[in-house]
């Protein structure tokens, strides 16, 4: 069984870390787009890497890879899978 | 159906699913590209032969969902609903989905199944799915969706015949899928549409449904613009009534992914082993590595540029050679006169100035298409996002800007991958500032003439190189400042998202790359070619007429005189011919225009000759050298290294004997060329990409004024 540890926003997760999406800190079109792309409550996300300078980041979700900026990752609440 | 009764099929799918590969394989070369009214999206139409039936296929822009945030994204809904006049409502929707990435692709499918139109699903990338260990029960999937599902491999053509058969059958059966995941919202939208119709307001219920779900989206925005407040007010009230807690957009996405997850669990037998590393991951460990990846990126760009210059230059020289040879041959075999001049200096030179661009544009575009289709473009945008954000843009603007260092035309055409319309426009307007290869001969001539050959540090640094570098930096500065100013003022808006799929690496197929290349070449030749050609003819006419016979008589007398003396000196005759050409030009409308507007350029230190040459080079900046050659009577076939032209320029004087080409004047002239938009091709392509003449004209005015002011300041302050 995967164990759920901390509650964070996605931007604070390091490369290689996995987490479940728990919710969003803001509503609106950006959140809608994220959800339509598969980043929604219950999805498992994995941080793959960050660009030089640490921003944007690349994550894996729903079996494909997606890049997003830290500002967008900050909207996503996650629970780290230990 | 089209107006002529031809069936219409709309092709739709997520980006990177192989949609354009499928479109190309279905329609071959029978394609037509246009623009939708009012938006910048390209309209791709093709003819598809299904046995005896000819069908019109519309390729819609790649999209992840039907929720539109901009007019460009709304085009998809408008086409599907048949709201675009000259297309007609599709009889069938063909959805391409990526079998190796089912879940996200099924989101769009779930939306399309609810439109009440017949649907066929093409399950593409079957080869990759098999490779990744994904087994899909295709029959089960078709049953669950309630529509035909055809497995294909678009890149190899596998399954295409079967797909055509199924399309043919479905066009006859017209079976409507019956998915309805959010019946409450759909019902409410239908009710509202009926109610509004009774009040005399005609809004299709699907548009109301989108407005209800996509809060702050474009459907809502468009309703607000075209109808009174009460409609919007009713939508807001309805939203409140329907949402039991989370907003409708949240309910919508949750419900759809709930349906998708249940569906995929029943049809996908083997989920891929998460522990197994894919090829893409191996490549990315190196290519997207912060250090090695950056080095790889720099090297790659260096190779691209090296190839563009190394391969394009001989081709361009060769084309130049062919057009001049053809011109010379015609000149020798036709009687002298206006018609011959029109053919040689107008038509042939005009065609020449169009095709001379082709090698560069095609080579650059081949690279861009390859980078896009292979999946590397997304990585480049990912890496360059942070630096580009400093100038108010995103990583997606980097490759278009960089391409513009060779030629702004492919750069501007490559802005299509920038999803945010404001960013796209800002990039388009900044791109022409980059030092393109057509500016180089002008710089080379002026630098060779006016910048002394000084070197420091044992020849490592030289002054001429430094000046050239400064001109490059000036171009970058101009572009960056323009982008920044635009994004801070008229193009100000909420920061666009940078949600971008990083597609797996794929080897692009040669066929697909060549077809896309052919398409870009056609656009250039048709759109830019006609403009360049027309302007070239116009400039020819200005430079040729009125062509008074008195000049001919005067020089003919001298020529006869020389011949009569017996000792015919070939060089003396050439000299006379060149002087005659110069006299004609002075007498021509172009020469008169030069004289008429010379006062405007006087504060920049230019005389009428320079003014006329600058005017003549508005269609294409490199033309200035040939015109200067004619005006200074050294012949029009000079190049930038021609020492006689340099000598003539240096020794030309004002009537009072002072030199015209002083160092401040020459530097000012270079700055003028650095900023000014002297390129009909760029103007025509901006017009094509924006769909309006306003933007290219504003851009032209802005850049020309900037060039003028720059040259004015340098000349006035320095001298
Ligand atoms: N392996 C594989 N590659 C494909 C297939 N279909 C398309 N491709 C490749 O996928 C890349 C993207 O295809 P493209 O048609 O440009 O995708 P679009 O963005 O949906 O238009 C290209 O390199 C294609 O050659 C397929 O069925 N299998």
Coordinates of C-alpha atoms in Angstrom, one line a residue, chain B residues 25-390:
Chain B
X25 CA -2.5 10.2 -46.4
X26 CA -6.3 10.5 -47.0
X27 CA -6.1 13.5 -49.3
X28 CA -2.7 13.3 -50.9
X29 CA -1.9 16.5 -52.7
X30 CA -5.5 17.4 -53.2
X31 CA -5.5 20.1 -50.5
X32 CA -6.5 23.7 -50.2
X33 CA -5.3 26.0 -47.5
X34 CA -7.1 29.2 -46.5
X35 CA -8.1 31.2 -43.5
X36 CA -11.2 31.3 -41.4
X37 CA -12.8 34.8 -41.3
X38 CA -11.6 36.9 -38.3
X39 CA -9.2 34.4 -36.8
X40 CA -5.7 33.3 -37.5
X41 CA -6.4 29.6 -37.7
X42 CA -5.5 27.9 -41.1
X43 CA -8.4 26.3 -42.9
X44 CA -7.2 23.0 -44.4
X45 CA -9.6 21.4 -46.9
X46 CA -8.9 18.2 -48.8
X47 CA -10.7 15.9 -51.2
X48 CA -11.0 12.3 -50.1
X49 CA -12.1 9.6 -52.5
X50 CA -14.2 6.8 -51.0
X51 CA -14.8 4.4 -53.8
X52 CA -17.2 6.2 -56.1
X53 CA -17.9 9.0 -53.6
X54 CA -15.8 12.2 -53.4
X55 CA -15.9 13.7 -49.9
X56 CA -14.6 17.0 -48.5
X57 CA -12.3 16.5 -45.5
X58 CA -11.8 19.4 -43.1
X59 CA -8.7 19.3 -40.9
X60 CA -9.4 21.1 -37.7
X61 CA -6.7 22.5 -35.5
X62 CA -5.4 20.0 -32.8
X63 CA -7.2 20.5 -29.5
X64 CA -7.6 18.7 -26.1
X65 CA -11.2 19.7 -25.5
X66 CA -14.1 21.7 -26.9
X67 CA -13.8 24.4 -24.1
X68 CA -12.6 27.4 -26.1
X69 CA -10.6 30.2 -24.4
X70 CA -10.1 32.2 -27.6
X71 CA -11.7 32.9 -31.0
X72 CA -9.1 30.6 -32.6
X73 CA -10.3 27.7 -30.4
X74 CA -13.9 28.5 -31.0
X75 CA -13.4 27.7 -34.7
X76 CA -13.6 24.0 -33.9
X77 CA -17.1 24.3 -32.4
X78 CA -18.3 26.6 -35.2
X79 CA -17.1 24.2 -37.9
X80 CA -18.6 21.2 -36.2
X81 CA -21.9 23.0 -35.8
X82 CA -21.9 24.1 -39.4
X83 CA -21.8 27.8 -38.5
X84 CA -19.0 28.7 -41.0
X85 CA -20.7 29.8 -44.2
X86 CA -18.7 28.3 -47.0
X87 CA -18.1 24.8 -45.4
X88 CA -21.4 23.4 -44.4
X89 CA -22.2 21.2 -41.5
X90 CA -20.1 18.0 -41.3
X91 CA -22.0 14.8 -42.1
X92 CA -19.5 12.8 -40.0
X93 CA -16.8 13.5 -37.4
X94 CA -13.6 11.5 -37.7
X95 CA -11.6 11.6 -34.4
X96 CA -8.0 10.5 -34.3
X97 CA -6.8 9.2 -31.0
X98 CA -3.4 8.1 -29.8
X99 CA -3.7 4.4 -28.7
X100 CA -0.5 4.8 -26.6
X101 CA -2.2 7.6 -24.6
X102 CA -5.8 6.6 -24.4
X103 CA -7.1 8.4 -21.3
X104 CA -6.4 12.0 -22.2
X105 CA -7.5 11.4 -25.8
X106 CA -10.8 10.0 -24.7
X107 CA -11.7 13.3 -23.0
X108 CA -12.3 15.0 -26.4
X109 CA -14.0 11.8 -27.6
X110 CA -16.5 12.0 -24.7
X111 CA -17.3 15.6 -25.7
X112 CA -17.7 14.8 -29.4
X113 CA -19.9 11.8 -28.8
X114 CA -22.5 14.2 -27.2
X115 CA -22.8 16.5 -30.2
X116 CA -25.5 14.4 -31.9
X117 CA -23.5 13.8 -35.0
X118 CA -22.2 10.5 -36.5
X119 CA -18.7 9.7 -35.3
X120 CA -15.9 7.4 -36.4
X121 CA -12.8 6.9 -34.2
X122 CA -9.4 6.2 -35.8
X123 CA -7.2 4.5 -33.2
X124 CA -3.8 5.7 -34.4
X125 CA -0.2 4.8 -33.2
X126 CA -1.2 1.2 -32.8
X127 CA 2.5 0.3 -33.4
X128 CA 3.6 2.4 -30.4
X129 CA 0.9 0.9 -28.2
X130 CA 2.0 -2.6 -29.0
X131 CA 5.6 -1.5 -28.4
X132 CA 4.7 -0.2 -25.0
X133 CA 2.9 -3.4 -24.1
X134 CA -0.6 -1.8 -24.2
X135 CA -3.3 -4.2 -25.4
X136 CA -6.5 -2.6 -26.4
X137 CA -9.7 -4.6 -26.9
X138 CA -10.8 -2.7 -30.0
X139 CA -14.2 -4.4 -30.4
X140 CA -15.0 -3.8 -26.7
X141 CA -14.0 -0.1 -27.1
X142 CA -16.3 0.3 -30.2
X143 CA -19.1 -1.3 -28.3
X144 CA -18.6 0.9 -25.2
X145 CA -18.4 4.1 -27.3
X146 CA -21.2 3.0 -29.6
X147 CA -19.3 4.1 -32.7
X148 CA -17.0 2.3 -35.2
X149 CA -13.3 2.2 -34.0
X150 CA -10.6 1.5 -36.6
X151 CA -7.1 0.7 -35.6
X152 CA -4.5 2.4 -37.9
X153 CA -0.8 3.3 -38.2
X154 CA -1.0 6.6 -40.1
X155 CA 2.7 6.8 -40.6
X156 CA 2.9 3.5 -42.5
X157 CA -0.6 3.5 -44.0
X158 CA -1.7 0.4 -42.1
X159 CA -5.4 0.2 -41.7
X160 CA -6.2 3.1 -44.0
X161 CA -8.2 1.1 -46.5
X162 CA -10.3 -0.3 -43.8
X163 CA -10.8 3.2 -42.4
X164 CA -12.0 4.4 -45.8
X165 CA -14.5 1.5 -45.9
X166 CA -15.9 2.3 -42.5
X167 CA -16.2 6.0 -43.4
X168 CA -18.1 5.1 -46.5
X169 CA -20.5 2.9 -44.5
X170 CA -21.0 5.4 -41.7
X171 CA -21.8 8.2 -44.2
X172 CA -24.7 6.0 -45.3
X173 CA -25.9 4.7 -41.9
X174 CA -25.7 8.1 -40.1
X175 CA -25.9 6.4 -36.7
X176 CA -25.9 8.9 -33.9
X177 CA -24.0 8.0 -30.7
X178 CA -26.0 8.3 -27.5
X179 CA -23.6 9.4 -24.8
X180 CA -24.9 11.9 -22.3
X181 CA -22.7 12.2 -19.3
X182 CA -24.1 15.4 -17.8
X183 CA -27.8 15.2 -18.7
X184 CA -28.8 17.8 -16.2
X185 CA -26.6 20.5 -17.8
X186 CA -27.5 19.5 -21.3
X187 CA -31.2 19.6 -20.4
X188 CA -30.9 23.0 -18.8
X189 CA -29.1 24.4 -21.9
X190 CA -31.9 23.1 -24.2
X191 CA -34.5 24.6 -22.0
X192 CA -32.8 27.9 -21.9
X193 CA -32.4 27.9 -25.7
X194 CA -36.1 27.2 -26.1
X195 CA -37.0 30.0 -23.6
X196 CA -34.8 32.5 -25.4
X197 CA -36.1 31.5 -28.8
X198 CA -39.6 32.4 -27.5
X199 CA -38.2 35.8 -26.5
X200 CA -36.9 36.1 -30.1
X201 CA -33.2 35.4 -29.3
X202 CA -31.7 32.6 -31.4
X203 CA -28.8 30.9 -29.7
X204 CA -28.0 27.2 -30.4
X205 CA -28.3 25.1 -27.2
X206 CA -24.7 23.7 -27.6
X207 CA -23.3 27.2 -27.4
X208 CA -25.3 27.8 -24.2
X209 CA -24.1 24.5 -22.8
X210 CA -20.5 25.6 -23.4
X211 CA -21.1 29.0 -21.9
X212 CA -22.6 27.3 -18.8
X213 CA -19.7 25.0 -18.3
X214 CA -16.7 27.1 -19.4
X215 CA -16.9 29.9 -16.9
X216 CA -14.8 32.9 -18.2
X217 CA -14.4 31.0 -21.5
X218 CA -14.8 32.3 -25.0
X219 CA -18.4 31.0 -25.6
X220 CA -19.5 33.1 -22.6
X221 CA -17.5 36.0 -23.8
X222 CA -19.0 35.9 -27.3
X223 CA -22.5 35.7 -25.9
X224 CA -21.8 38.8 -23.8
X225 CA -20.6 40.7 -26.8
X226 CA -23.5 39.9 -29.1
X227 CA -26.4 39.8 -26.7
X228 CA -27.8 42.0 -23.9
X229 CA -27.0 41.4 -20.3
X230 CA -30.1 39.4 -19.5
X231 CA -28.8 36.3 -21.4
X232 CA -25.6 36.4 -19.4
X233 CA -27.5 37.0 -16.2
X234 CA -29.7 33.9 -16.9
X235 CA -26.6 31.8 -17.6
X236 CA -25.1 32.9 -14.3
X237 CA -28.3 32.1 -12.4
X238 CA -28.5 28.7 -14.1
X239 CA -24.9 27.9 -13.1
X240 CA -25.7 28.7 -9.5
X241 CA -28.7 26.4 -9.6
X242 CA -27.0 23.5 -11.3
X243 CA -23.8 23.5 -9.2
X244 CA -24.2 21.6 -6.0
X245 CA -20.9 22.7 -4.5
X246 CA -18.2 22.5 -7.1
X247 CA -18.4 24.6 -10.2
X248 CA -19.8 23.1 -13.4
X249 CA -16.4 22.9 -15.1
X250 CA -15.2 20.8 -12.1
X251 CA -18.2 18.5 -12.3
X252 CA -17.8 18.2 -16.1
X253 CA -14.1 17.2 -15.9
X254 CA -14.6 14.9 -12.9
X255 CA -17.6 13.1 -14.6
X256 CA -15.8 12.6 -17.8
X257 CA -12.6 11.3 -16.3
X258 CA -14.7 9.0 -14.1
X259 CA -16.3 7.6 -17.2
X260 CA -12.9 7.3 -18.9
X261 CA -11.2 5.5 -16.1
X262 CA -14.1 2.9 -15.9
X263 CA -14.0 2.5 -19.6
X264 CA -10.2 2.1 -19.9
X265 CA -10.2 -0.5 -17.1
X266 CA -12.6 -2.7 -19.1
X267 CA -10.8 -2.4 -22.5
X268 CA -7.1 -2.1 -21.7
X269 CA -5.7 -5.4 -20.6
X270 CA -2.0 -4.7 -20.0
X271 CA -1.2 -1.4 -18.5
X272 CA 2.4 -0.6 -19.4
X273 CA 5.0 -1.5 -16.8
X274 CA 5.8 1.7 -15.1
X275 CA 9.2 0.4 -14.2
X276 CA 10.3 -0.1 -17.8
X277 CA 12.1 2.9 -19.2
X278 CA 10.9 4.1 -22.6
X279 CA 13.2 5.3 -25.4
X280 CA 12.0 8.9 -24.8
X281 CA 13.1 8.7 -21.2
X282 CA 16.5 7.6 -22.2
X283 CA 16.8 10.3 -24.8
X284 CA 15.5 13.0 -22.4
X285 CA 18.0 12.0 -19.7
X286 CA 20.6 13.5 -22.0
X287 CA 18.7 15.9 -24.3
X288 CA 16.7 17.6 -21.4
X289 CA 19.5 17.5 -18.9
X290 CA 20.2 21.0 -17.6
X291 CA 23.8 21.0 -18.7
X292 CA 24.2 18.5 -21.5
X293 CA 20.8 19.4 -22.8
X294 CA 21.7 23.1 -23.1
X295 CA 25.0 22.2 -24.8
X296 CA 23.1 19.9 -27.2
X297 CA 20.6 22.7 -27.9
X298 CA 23.3 25.2 -28.7
X299 CA 25.1 22.8 -30.9
X300 CA 21.9 21.9 -32.7
X301 CA 21.1 25.5 -33.4
X302 CA 24.6 26.1 -34.6
X303 CA 24.3 23.2 -37.0
X304 CA 20.9 24.4 -38.3
X305 CA 22.3 27.9 -39.0
X306 CA 25.5 26.5 -40.5
X307 CA 23.5 24.4 -42.8
X308 CA 21.1 27.1 -43.8
X309 CA 24.0 29.4 -44.8
X310 CA 26.2 26.6 -46.2
X311 CA 23.5 25.0 -48.4
X312 CA 21.4 28.1 -49.2
X313 CA 24.2 30.3 -50.4
X314 CA 25.4 28.2 -53.3
X315 CA 21.7 27.6 -54.3
X316 CA 21.0 31.3 -54.1
X317 CA 24.1 32.1 -56.1
X318 CA 23.0 29.6 -58.7
X319 CA 19.5 31.0 -59.0
X320 CA 21.0 34.5 -59.2
X321 CA 23.3 33.2 -62.0
X322 CA 20.4 31.7 -63.9
X323 CA 18.2 34.7 -63.8
X324 CA 21.0 37.1 -64.8
X325 CA 22.1 34.7 -67.6
X326 CA 18.5 34.5 -68.8
X327 CA 18.2 38.3 -68.6
X328 CA 21.4 38.8 -70.5
X329 CA 20.4 36.3 -73.2
X330 CA 17.1 38.0 -73.7
X331 CA 18.7 41.4 -73.8
X332 CA 21.1 40.2 -76.5
X333 CA 18.4 38.6 -78.6
X334 CA 15.6 41.1 -78.4
X335 CA 15.4 44.6 -79.8
X336 CA 16.1 47.3 -77.1
X337 CA 13.1 49.1 -75.8
X338 CA 10.5 49.2 -73.1
X339 CA 9.2 45.7 -73.7
X340 CA 12.6 44.1 -73.4
X341 CA 13.4 46.1 -70.3
X342 CA 10.1 45.0 -68.8
X343 CA 10.9 41.4 -69.5
X344 CA 14.5 41.6 -68.3
X345 CA 14.5 44.1 -65.5
X346 CA 10.9 43.7 -64.5
X347 CA 9.6 40.2 -65.0
X348 CA 12.8 38.1 -64.8
X349 CA 14.3 40.2 -62.0
X350 CA 10.9 40.1 -60.2
X351 CA 10.7 36.3 -60.5
X352 CA 14.3 36.2 -59.4
X353 CA 13.7 38.2 -56.3
X354 CA 10.9 35.8 -55.3
X355 CA 12.7 32.5 -55.9
X356 CA 16.0 33.8 -54.4
X357 CA 14.3 33.5 -51.0
X358 CA 13.2 29.9 -51.5
X359 CA 16.4 27.9 -50.6
X360 CA 16.7 29.6 -47.2
X361 CA 13.1 29.4 -46.4
X362 CA 12.8 25.7 -47.4
X363 CA 15.9 24.6 -45.6
X364 CA 14.9 26.4 -42.5
X365 CA 11.4 25.1 -42.7
X366 CA 12.7 21.5 -43.2
X367 CA 14.5 21.9 -39.9
X368 CA 11.5 23.4 -38.1
X369 CA 9.1 20.7 -39.4
X370 CA 11.6 18.0 -38.4
X371 CA 12.1 19.4 -34.9
X372 CA 8.3 19.7 -34.5
X373 CA 7.4 16.2 -35.8
X374 CA 10.2 14.6 -33.8
X375 CA 9.0 16.1 -30.6
X376 CA 12.1 18.1 -29.9
X377 CA 10.4 21.5 -30.4
X378 CA 8.5 21.1 -27.1
X379 CA 11.8 20.4 -25.3
X380 CA 13.4 23.6 -26.8
X381 CA 10.4 25.6 -25.7
X382 CA 10.7 24.0 -22.3
X383 CA 14.3 25.0 -21.9
X384 CA 14.0 28.5 -23.3
X385 CA 10.8 29.4 -21.4
X386 CA 12.5 31.2 -18.5
X387 CA 14.8 33.4 -20.5
X388 CA 12.0 34.3 -22.9
X389 CA 9.7 35.2 -20.1
X390 CA 12.1 38.0 -19.2

